[in-house]
Amino acid sequence: MADSMPLPRAPKVLAIVQAGGKGSRMGALTADRAKPALPFGGTHQLIDITLSNVANSGIGSVWVSVQYQAGSLDEHLQHGRPWDLDRNVGGFRRVVPDEVDAVRTGGFAAGNADDLYRIRREIEREDADVVVVLSADQIFALDLRDVIAAHLETGAACTIVTTQVSRSQASDKAVVITDATGKVTRVAEKPENPESTTISAEIFVYEKDALLSGLDKAEKATRPDDGKGEDVVDETGLGDFAEHLLPQIIADGPVRTYPLEGYWKDMGRPELYLAAHRDLVRGVVRVFDDVDWPMRTLATNRGAARVRAGAVVAESVISPGCDIAGTVRGSTLGPGVVVREGAVVEDSVIFDACVIERDAVVSTSILDANVAVRAGVRVGTSSAGKRAHDDAIAVVGHDSVVRSDVVAGSQIDPGSTVA
């Protein structure tokens, strides 16, 4: 019998989920939690979406890089247990950039490229061929095995997963420019006048050595000083990916794109967060619909929701433990929300354990957990007058008591009493 050809070795893959930013544009919602800990769809957290895509793609070595309010994620992550990542080989690991071996480690990382630089020694020691880097605050469904296969086939130093947005949205993102062959020639970070509507979906596949080399070269090229020729210890100058790291990798080796088909949205601002929930209740977001691609999360112990006689529920997402006697339209209710008789909730996202008392109205608003809206109070605009920008959305921080009306655009700090 002739000798058979040996099968090619499967690439060793490390996934790094970046969950570190302060999310300051989310206002009261991220005052004391990491943005990836925000709920989505009532029962999940934002980070569940990214981790589920990674786990469903068969990637068994997963790091979560988190700094700001790390404790707000620890209980939920459960050492990777909800995603079957609590294993002896590979598995789940939380890395904290300001605790690992890096030249500049003071303070928080200033951007996602800076975050990678701070854990570069850890990446270097990892036995991996390919490093997949993903954001933890976006909604999408993607088999990363397909992206990795395309990356290896093209021999790219980096593959950028891309998506299409409007021109106005592109001004707030990293725009990706390619030539006729599909090779990336340039990236532009938040351009005022974008020349393309193709943006990075904040999902990257790197050849490990190309990533480490790019980080090292970009850091040396951008190393700040104090004006006297001495390094500033607490900064690298790398910022976000499109500022220095990707341009360096583009200069050194081929960078390709992989278009993401289907829904994608990031959760950078309250109006985007509310818009994604509007899409969810209208059936535009289908990330929860595929039983073969489950979005896993830490299970709730609450019982089934209850809808009482006379209640009206239309085009809404209702979580376990809810008790509804009033009207809910076009909204997402987290676990344990109570809507009393005569109360109305419309075009809103209500976090867990909120109570909307009799004859109160909550419209075009986001209410954090354990908010009590007293009887007859109005929060937010009417649905007929909603506008898709920050100052149209009332945001109420957790554990607040609302005793008087809250107008559109208000930001109520956590633990407040609105009298």
Tab-separated table of C-alpha atoms in Angstrom:
chain	number	residue	atom	x	y	z
A	1	MET	CA	0.000	0.000	0.000
A	2	ALA	CA	1.348	3.435	-0.950
A	3	ASP	CA	2.170	5.836	1.836
A	4	SER	CA	-0.636	8.312	2.379
A	5	MET	CA	0.029	12.029	2.555
A	6	PRO	CA	-0.122	13.384	6.099
A	7	LEU	CA	-3.113	15.593	6.816
A	8	PRO	CA	-2.301	19.275	7.257
A	9	ARG	CA	-2.215	20.440	10.849
A	10	ALA	CA	-5.151	22.593	11.858
A	11	PRO	CA	-4.060	26.092	12.860
A	12	LYS	CA	-3.916	26.892	16.559
A	13	VAL	CA	-6.248	29.788	17.231
A	14	LEU	CA	-6.368	32.252	20.131
A	15	ALA	CA	-9.386	34.551	20.439
A	16	ILE	CA	-9.073	37.805	22.379
A	17	VAL	CA	-12.354	39.503	23.267
A	18	GLN	CA	-11.740	43.143	24.132
A	19	ALA	CA	-14.129	44.307	26.837
A	20	GLY	CA	-12.118	47.083	28.375
A	21	GLY	CA	-13.356	50.541	27.431
A	22	LYS	CA	-15.226	52.871	29.768
A	23	GLY	CA	-18.124	53.326	27.353
A	24	SER	CA	-18.488	56.920	28.528
A	25	ARG	CA	-20.844	57.820	25.682
A	26	MET	CA	-23.446	55.508	27.221
A	27	GLY	CA	-23.755	57.916	30.142
A	28	ALA	CA	-25.578	56.659	33.239
A	29	LEU	CA	-25.773	53.120	31.856
A	30	THR	CA	-22.013	52.585	32.227
A	31	ALA	CA	-21.402	54.695	35.318
A	32	ASP	CA	-20.456	51.584	37.279
A	33	ARG	CA	-20.467	48.697	34.825
A	34	ALA	CA	-18.399	47.713	31.808
A	35	LYS	CA	-20.278	48.368	28.566
A	36	PRO	CA	-20.161	44.673	27.524
A	37	ALA	CA	-22.116	43.911	30.735
A	38	LEU	CA	-25.122	45.841	29.429
A	39	PRO	CA	-28.139	43.614	28.823
A	40	PHE	CA	-29.326	42.858	25.310
A	41	GLY	CA	-32.626	41.314	24.350
A	42	GLY	CA	-33.732	41.133	27.959
A	43	THR	CA	-31.970	37.923	28.942
A	44	HIS	CA	-28.427	38.302	27.579
A	45	GLN	CA	-25.471	40.631	28.050
A	46	LEU	CA	-23.657	42.224	25.117
A	47	ILE	CA	-20.543	40.138	25.715
A	48	ASP	CA	-22.628	36.959	25.317
A	49	ILE	CA	-23.024	37.636	21.607
A	50	THR	CA	-19.294	37.775	20.893
A	51	LEU	CA	-18.436	34.863	23.198
A	52	SER	CA	-21.186	32.719	21.664
A	53	ASN	CA	-19.889	33.376	18.150
A	54	VAL	CA	-16.398	32.414	19.297
A	55	ALA	CA	-17.554	29.249	21.073
A	56	ASN	CA	-19.872	28.217	18.228
A	57	SER	CA	-16.903	28.588	15.859
A	58	GLY	CA	-15.034	25.900	17.774
A	59	ILE	CA	-12.349	28.201	19.192
A	60	GLY	CA	-11.304	26.668	22.497
A	61	SER	CA	-8.718	29.188	23.713
A	62	VAL	CA	-10.411	32.463	24.623
A	63	TRP	CA	-9.159	35.479	26.555
A	64	VAL	CA	-11.310	38.355	27.743
A	65	SER	CA	-9.365	41.571	28.221
A	66	VAL	CA	-11.218	43.780	30.677
A	67	GLN	CA	-10.143	46.717	32.823
A	68	TYR	CA	-12.936	49.178	33.584
A	69	GLN	CA	-15.415	47.855	36.186
A	70	ALA	CA	-14.129	44.317	35.683
A	71	GLY	CA	-16.184	43.106	38.624
A	72	SER	CA	-19.390	43.848	36.731
A	73	LEU	CA	-18.501	41.005	34.355
A	74	ASP	CA	-16.817	38.461	36.625
A	75	GLU	CA	-19.925	36.818	38.066
A	76	HIS	CA	-21.538	36.581	34.653
A	77	LEU	CA	-18.497	35.132	32.897
A	78	GLN	CA	-18.251	32.193	35.326
A	79	HIS	CA	-14.773	31.243	34.036
A	80	GLY	CA	-16.339	30.612	30.621
A	81	ARG	CA	-18.824	28.004	31.861
A	82	PRO	CA	-21.902	29.237	29.940
A	83	TRP	CA	-19.931	28.812	26.679
A	84	ASP	CA	-18.345	25.455	27.628
A	85	LEU	CA	-14.944	27.111	27.953
A	86	ASP	CA	-14.132	26.025	31.525
A	87	ARG	CA	-11.626	23.369	30.526
A	88	ASN	CA	-8.121	22.276	31.509
A	89	VAL	CA	-6.436	22.797	28.104
A	90	GLY	CA	-6.943	26.166	26.454
A	91	GLY	CA	-10.301	27.335	27.671
A	92	PHE	CA	-11.219	30.691	29.166
A	93	ARG	CA	-8.959	33.255	30.745
A	94	ARG	CA	-9.442	36.836	31.847
A	95	VAL	CA	-6.398	39.047	31.274
A	96	VAL	CA	-5.941	42.489	32.771
A	97	PRO	CA	-3.578	44.643	30.681
A	98	ASP	CA	-2.225	46.717	33.551
A	99	GLU	CA	-1.129	43.584	35.440
A	100	VAL	CA	0.879	41.799	32.741
A	101	ASP	CA	4.443	42.192	31.516
A	102	ALA	CA	4.491	45.319	29.363
A	103	VAL	CA	6.812	48.315	29.195
A	104	ARG	CA	4.039	50.833	29.793
A	105	THR	CA	1.369	49.569	32.130
A	106	GLY	CA	0.231	52.526	34.216
A	107	GLY	CA	-3.484	53.396	34.104
A	108	PHE	CA	-6.059	52.120	31.649
A	109	ALA	CA	-5.258	51.167	28.072
A	110	ALA	CA	-5.888	54.088	25.719
A	111	GLY	CA	-7.524	52.286	22.794
A	112	ASN	CA	-7.815	48.719	21.553
A	113	ALA	CA	-4.380	48.651	19.868
A	114	ASP	CA	-2.838	49.958	23.069
A	115	ASP	CA	-4.680	47.192	24.930
A	116	LEU	CA	-3.054	44.541	22.720
A	117	TYR	CA	0.369	46.111	23.167
A	118	ARG	CA	0.042	45.815	26.943
A	119	ILE	CA	-0.595	42.061	26.724
A	120	ARG	CA	1.810	41.384	23.854
A	121	ARG	CA	4.191	39.312	26.009
A	122	GLU	CA	1.294	37.068	26.976
A	123	ILE	CA	0.343	36.701	23.302
A	124	GLU	CA	3.957	35.941	22.398
A	125	ARG	CA	4.066	33.093	24.918
A	126	GLU	CA	0.806	31.581	23.680
A	127	ASP	CA	1.118	28.597	21.322
A	128	ALA	CA	-1.037	30.018	18.530
A	129	ASP	CA	-0.718	30.552	14.796
A	130	VAL	CA	-3.671	32.872	14.423
A	131	VAL	CA	-5.028	35.545	16.773
A	132	VAL	CA	-8.663	36.559	16.393
A	133	VAL	CA	-9.483	39.890	18.049
A	134	LEU	CA	-13.085	40.951	18.591
A	135	SER	CA	-15.005	43.728	20.291
A	136	ALA	CA	-17.481	42.754	23.017
A	137	ASP	CA	-20.172	45.352	22.375
A	138	GLN	CA	-21.668	44.492	18.992
A	139	ILE	CA	-24.540	42.398	17.647
A	140	PHE	CA	-23.729	39.897	14.883
A	141	ALA	CA	-23.658	36.233	13.922
A	142	LEU	CA	-20.564	34.916	12.128
A	143	ASP	CA	-18.807	31.570	11.770
A	144	LEU	CA	-15.219	32.581	12.411
A	145	ARG	CA	-13.967	29.342	10.891
A	146	ASP	CA	-14.886	30.736	7.482
A	147	VAL	CA	-12.937	33.928	8.147
A	148	ILE	CA	-9.893	32.004	9.381
A	149	ALA	CA	-9.982	29.713	6.333
A	150	ALA	CA	-10.110	32.703	3.965
A	151	HIS	CA	-7.310	34.373	5.928
A	152	LEU	CA	-5.041	31.336	5.601
A	153	GLU	CA	-5.888	30.819	1.941
A	154	THR	CA	-4.885	34.358	0.988
A	155	GLY	CA	-1.748	34.334	3.151
A	156	ALA	CA	-2.732	37.692	4.629
A	157	ALA	CA	-0.946	39.230	7.577
A	158	CYS	CA	-4.335	40.458	8.743
A	159	THR	CA	-7.913	39.971	7.617
A	160	ILE	CA	-10.437	42.667	8.529
A	161	VAL	CA	-14.081	41.673	8.754
A	162	THR	CA	-16.039	44.518	7.181
A	163	THR	CA	-19.633	45.673	6.956
A	164	GLN	CA	-21.555	48.392	5.141
A	165	VAL	CA	-23.069	51.434	6.845
A	166	SER	CA	-24.424	54.808	5.815
A	167	ARG	CA	-21.972	57.576	4.961
A	168	SER	CA	-22.870	59.495	8.111
A	169	GLN	CA	-22.254	56.397	10.246
A	170	ALA	CA	-18.926	55.800	8.494
A	171	SER	CA	-17.669	59.120	9.887
A	172	ASP	CA	-17.715	57.551	13.342
A	173	LYS	CA	-15.929	54.327	12.365
A	174	ALA	CA	-12.718	52.967	10.851
A	175	VAL	CA	-13.238	53.158	7.087
A	176	VAL	CA	-11.486	50.487	4.997
A	177	ILE	CA	-10.239	51.298	1.471
A	178	THR	CA	-9.252	48.522	-0.945
A	179	ASP	CA	-7.840	48.295	-4.467
A	180	ALA	CA	-9.373	46.412	-7.411
A	181	THR	CA	-7.954	43.101	-6.158
A	182	GLY	CA	-9.528	43.459	-2.716
A	183	LYS	CA	-6.240	44.238	-0.986
A	184	VAL	CA	-6.512	46.852	1.750
A	185	THR	CA	-4.546	49.949	0.835
A	186	ARG	CA	-5.558	52.243	3.666
A	187	VAL	CA	-7.726	52.624	6.752
A	188	ALA	CA	-9.093	55.947	7.939
A	189	GLU	CA	-10.103	56.427	11.572
A	190	LYS	CA	-13.356	58.425	11.871
A	191	PRO	CA	-12.877	60.492	8.705
A	192	GLU	CA	-14.872	63.706	8.414
A	193	ASN	CA	-15.597	62.980	4.737
A	194	PRO	CA	-15.435	59.190	4.283
A	195	GLU	CA	-14.569	58.028	0.792
A	196	SER	CA	-16.179	54.656	1.401
A	197	THR	CA	-19.057	53.183	3.405
A	198	THR	CA	-17.089	49.997	4.070
A	199	ILE	CA	-16.029	49.918	7.714
A	200	SER	CA	-14.276	47.568	10.086
A	201	ALA	CA	-16.756	45.423	12.021
A	202	GLU	CA	-14.176	45.323	14.838
A	203	ILE	CA	-13.342	41.678	14.099
A	204	PHE	CA	-9.783	40.895	13.001
A	205	VAL	CA	-7.782	37.777	12.191
A	206	TYR	CA	-4.018	38.275	12.581
A	207	GLU	CA	-1.074	36.077	11.785
A	208	LYS	CA	0.498	36.071	15.241
A	209	ASP	CA	4.014	37.113	14.257
A	210	ALA	CA	2.649	39.876	12.004
A	211	LEU	CA	0.574	41.203	14.913
A	212	LEU	CA	3.498	41.208	17.339
A	213	SER	CA	5.815	42.810	14.789
A	214	GLY	CA	3.210	45.440	13.950
A	215	LEU	CA	2.674	46.280	17.603
A	216	ASP	CA	6.400	46.630	18.212
A	217	LYS	CA	7.050	48.812	15.146
A	218	ALA	CA	3.999	51.001	15.681
A	219	GLU	CA	4.867	51.557	19.331
A	220	LYS	CA	8.418	52.597	18.484
A	221	ALA	CA	7.168	54.953	15.772
A	222	THR	CA	4.605	56.619	18.045
A	223	ARG	CA	6.417	56.568	21.377
A	224	PRO	CA	5.584	59.907	22.976
A	225	ASP	CA	8.014	61.993	24.956
A	226	ASP	CA	7.710	64.871	27.366
A	227	GLY	CA	9.364	67.398	25.052
A	228	LYS	CA	12.749	66.739	26.639
A	229	GLY	CA	13.450	63.547	24.739
A	230	GLU	CA	12.281	61.274	27.562
A	231	ASP	CA	9.536	58.677	27.221
A	232	VAL	CA	6.152	59.215	28.816
A	233	VAL	CA	5.757	56.057	30.870
A	234	ASP	CA	1.977	55.618	30.960
A	235	GLU	CA	1.157	55.905	27.259
A	236	THR	CA	2.101	54.119	24.053
A	237	GLY	CA	0.450	56.429	21.555
A	238	LEU	CA	-1.038	53.451	19.694
A	239	GLY	CA	-4.670	54.334	20.351
A	240	ASP	CA	-7.207	52.367	18.328
A	241	PHE	CA	-6.425	49.859	15.581
A	242	ALA	CA	-6.842	52.179	12.610
A	243	GLU	CA	-4.614	54.919	14.017
A	244	HIS	CA	-1.196	53.238	13.865
A	245	LEU	CA	-1.315	49.440	14.147
A	246	LEU	CA	-3.247	48.629	10.976
A	247	PRO	CA	-1.321	51.182	8.861
A	248	GLN	CA	1.902	49.527	10.046
A	249	ILE	CA	0.664	46.031	9.175
A	250	ILE	CA	-0.628	47.257	5.801
A	251	ALA	CA	2.830	48.668	5.089
A	252	ASP	CA	4.539	45.403	6.053
A	253	GLY	CA	2.334	42.770	4.460
A	254	PRO	CA	-0.922	42.037	2.660
A	255	VAL	CA	-4.151	42.867	4.475
A	256	ARG	CA	-7.448	41.530	3.141
A	257	THR	CA	-11.122	41.989	3.918
A	258	TYR	CA	-13.889	39.526	4.674
A	259	PRO	CA	-17.388	40.961	4.185
A	260	LEU	CA	-19.848	40.196	6.960
A	261	GLU	CA	-23.236	39.244	5.584
A	262	GLY	CA	-26.298	39.941	7.679
A	263	TYR	CA	-26.976	42.148	10.668
A	264	TRP	CA	-24.268	44.084	12.499
A	265	LYS	CA	-24.512	46.976	14.911
A	266	ASP	CA	-22.272	48.279	17.646
A	267	MET	CA	-23.579	49.709	20.903
A	268	GLY	CA	-21.501	52.852	21.223
A	269	ARG	CA	-24.267	55.320	22.063
A	270	PRO	CA	-27.743	55.196	23.649
A	271	GLU	CA	-29.530	55.804	20.348
A	272	LEU	CA	-27.702	52.871	18.740
A	273	TYR	CA	-28.530	50.678	21.717
A	274	LEU	CA	-32.209	51.600	21.475
A	275	ALA	CA	-32.143	51.223	17.670
A	276	ALA	CA	-30.812	47.668	17.972
A	277	HIS	CA	-33.667	46.801	20.304
A	278	ARG	CA	-36.132	48.358	17.879
A	279	ASP	CA	-34.651	46.068	15.238
A	280	LEU	CA	-34.972	43.122	17.614
A	281	VAL	CA	-38.679	43.582	18.306
A	282	ARG	CA	-39.353	44.100	14.568
A	283	GLY	CA	-37.605	40.835	13.713
A	284	VAL	CA	-34.673	42.453	11.886
A	285	VAL	CA	-32.150	41.062	14.380
A	286	ARG	CA	-32.116	37.291	13.976
A	287	VAL	CA	-29.117	36.331	16.096
A	288	PHE	CA	-31.355	34.427	18.519
A	289	ASP	CA	-33.265	32.517	15.833
A	290	ASP	CA	-30.810	29.783	14.798
A	291	VAL	CA	-31.012	26.769	17.118
A	292	ASP	CA	-27.785	25.468	15.583
A	293	TRP	CA	-25.984	28.718	16.456
A	294	PRO	CA	-27.180	29.431	20.004
A	295	MET	CA	-26.449	32.644	21.860
A	296	ARG	CA	-25.512	31.295	25.264
A	297	THR	CA	-25.727	33.161	28.548
A	298	LEU	CA	-25.765	32.598	32.291
A	299	ALA	CA	-29.241	31.194	32.918
A	300	THR	CA	-31.817	33.061	34.990
A	301	ASN	CA	-33.686	31.279	37.768
A	302	ARG	CA	-36.864	33.318	37.315
A	303	GLY	CA	-40.125	31.680	36.369
A	304	ALA	CA	-42.184	32.343	33.262
A	305	ALA	CA	-43.603	35.773	32.488
A	306	ARG	CA	-47.199	36.544	33.419
A	307	VAL	CA	-49.619	38.593	31.298
A	308	ARG	CA	-52.774	39.496	33.224
A	309	ALA	CA	-56.333	39.965	31.965
A	310	GLY	CA	-56.725	43.287	30.160
A	311	ALA	CA	-53.006	43.685	29.457
A	312	VAL	CA	-51.858	44.627	25.948
A	313	VAL	CA	-48.504	43.355	24.634
A	314	ALA	CA	-47.551	44.091	21.024
A	315	GLU	CA	-44.283	43.609	19.098
A	316	SER	CA	-42.200	43.313	22.240
A	317	VAL	CA	-39.656	41.061	23.949
A	318	ILE	CA	-40.762	39.920	27.404
A	319	SER	CA	-38.276	38.178	29.720
A	320	PRO	CA	-38.885	35.570	32.433
A	321	GLY	CA	-40.425	36.812	35.661
A	322	CYS	CA	-42.216	39.811	34.135
A	323	ASP	CA	-45.684	40.667	35.446
A	324	ILE	CA	-47.707	42.755	32.988
A	325	ALA	CA	-51.117	44.238	33.687
A	326	GLY	CA	-50.721	47.376	31.565
A	327	THR	CA	-49.679	48.072	27.955
A	328	VAL	CA	-46.320	47.238	26.392
A	329	ARG	CA	-45.605	48.155	22.758
A	330	GLY	CA	-42.378	47.968	20.758
A	331	SER	CA	-40.260	47.441	23.859
A	332	THR	CA	-37.843	45.007	25.502
A	333	LEU	CA	-38.435	44.093	29.137
A	334	GLY	CA	-35.730	42.425	31.213
A	335	PRO	CA	-36.365	39.767	33.862
A	336	GLY	CA	-38.780	40.617	36.650
A	337	VAL	CA	-40.170	43.871	35.255
A	338	VAL	CA	-43.594	44.823	36.631
A	339	VAL	CA	-46.008	46.939	34.579
A	340	ARG	CA	-49.073	47.850	36.652
A	341	GLU	CA	-52.628	48.263	35.368
A	342	GLY	CA	-53.044	51.422	33.294
A	343	ALA	CA	-49.283	51.897	32.836
A	344	VAL	CA	-47.849	52.215	29.319
A	345	VAL	CA	-44.356	51.258	28.127
A	346	GLU	CA	-43.550	52.016	24.489
A	347	ASP	CA	-40.418	52.204	22.343
A	348	SER	CA	-38.224	51.548	25.374
A	349	VAL	CA	-35.707	49.170	26.924
A	350	ILE	CA	-36.391	48.319	30.562
A	351	PHE	CA	-33.714	46.494	32.548
A	352	ASP	CA	-34.446	43.860	35.170
A	353	ALA	CA	-36.634	44.340	38.259
A	354	CYS	CA	-38.024	47.752	37.295
A	355	VAL	CA	-41.538	48.662	38.445
A	356	ILE	CA	-43.791	50.896	36.334
A	357	GLU	CA	-46.664	51.845	38.568
A	358	ARG	CA	-50.311	52.477	37.728
A	359	ASP	CA	-51.004	55.022	34.944
A	360	ALA	CA	-47.307	55.874	34.477
A	361	VAL	CA	-45.993	56.252	30.904
A	362	VAL	CA	-42.462	55.340	29.802
A	363	SER	CA	-41.695	56.177	26.166
A	364	THR	CA	-38.515	56.265	24.060
A	365	SER	CA	-36.461	55.620	27.182
A	366	ILE	CA	-33.860	53.312	28.672
A	367	LEU	CA	-34.358	52.394	32.319
A	368	ASP	CA	-31.532	50.637	34.150
A	369	ALA	CA	-32.177	47.929	36.738
A	370	ASN	CA	-34.352	48.423	39.841
A	371	VAL	CA	-35.890	51.718	38.749
A	372	ALA	CA	-39.285	52.593	40.213
A	373	VAL	CA	-41.541	54.898	38.179
A	374	ARG	CA	-44.311	56.144	40.449
A	375	ALA	CA	-47.975	56.289	39.551
A	376	GLY	CA	-48.977	58.813	36.883
A	377	VAL	CA	-45.411	59.903	36.067
A	378	ARG	CA	-44.259	60.354	32.450
A	379	VAL	CA	-40.733	59.422	31.349
A	380	GLY	CA	-39.468	60.331	27.867
A	381	THR	CA	-41.163	61.404	24.647
A	382	SER	CA	-44.218	59.983	22.942
A	383	SER	CA	-43.521	57.391	20.240
A	384	ALA	CA	-44.941	59.749	17.592
A	385	GLY	CA	-42.218	62.268	18.390
A	386	LYS	CA	-39.221	59.978	18.708
A	387	ARG	CA	-35.965	60.949	17.019
A	388	ALA	CA	-32.894	58.746	16.595
A	389	HIS	CA	-30.325	60.697	18.544
A	390	ASP	CA	-29.149	61.035	22.120
A	391	ASP	CA	-31.154	64.049	23.216
A	392	ALA	CA	-34.457	62.307	22.344
A	393	ILE	CA	-33.866	59.402	24.746
A	394	ALA	CA	-34.466	59.567	28.469
A	395	VAL	CA	-31.901	57.454	30.342
A	396	VAL	CA	-32.514	56.627	34.008
A	397	GLY	CA	-29.698	55.093	36.068
A	398	HIS	CA	-30.195	52.003	38.193
A	399	ASP	CA	-31.837	52.066	41.630
A	400	SER	CA	-33.507	55.411	40.936
A	401	VAL	CA	-36.981	56.473	42.055
A	402	VAL	CA	-38.890	58.659	39.608
A	403	ARG	CA	-41.585	60.698	41.352
A	404	SER	CA	-42.011	63.471	38.751
A	405	ASP	CA	-41.836	63.681	34.956
A	406	VAL	CA	-38.543	63.102	33.149
A	407	VAL	CA	-38.263	64.901	29.826
A	408	ALA	CA	-36.701	63.557	26.642
A	409	GLY	CA	-32.922	63.749	26.630
A	410	SER	CA	-32.528	63.583	30.407
A	411	GLN	CA	-29.710	61.560	31.970
A	412	ILE	CA	-30.562	60.535	35.529
A	413	ASP	CA	-27.619	59.317	37.581
A	414	PRO	CA	-27.792	55.937	39.343
A	415	GLY	CA	-29.441	55.973	42.763
A	416	SER	CA	-31.222	59.284	42.194
A	417	THR	CA	-34.639	60.380	43.366
A	418	VAL	CA	-36.465	62.533	40.830
A	419	ALA	CA	-38.867	64.521	42.984
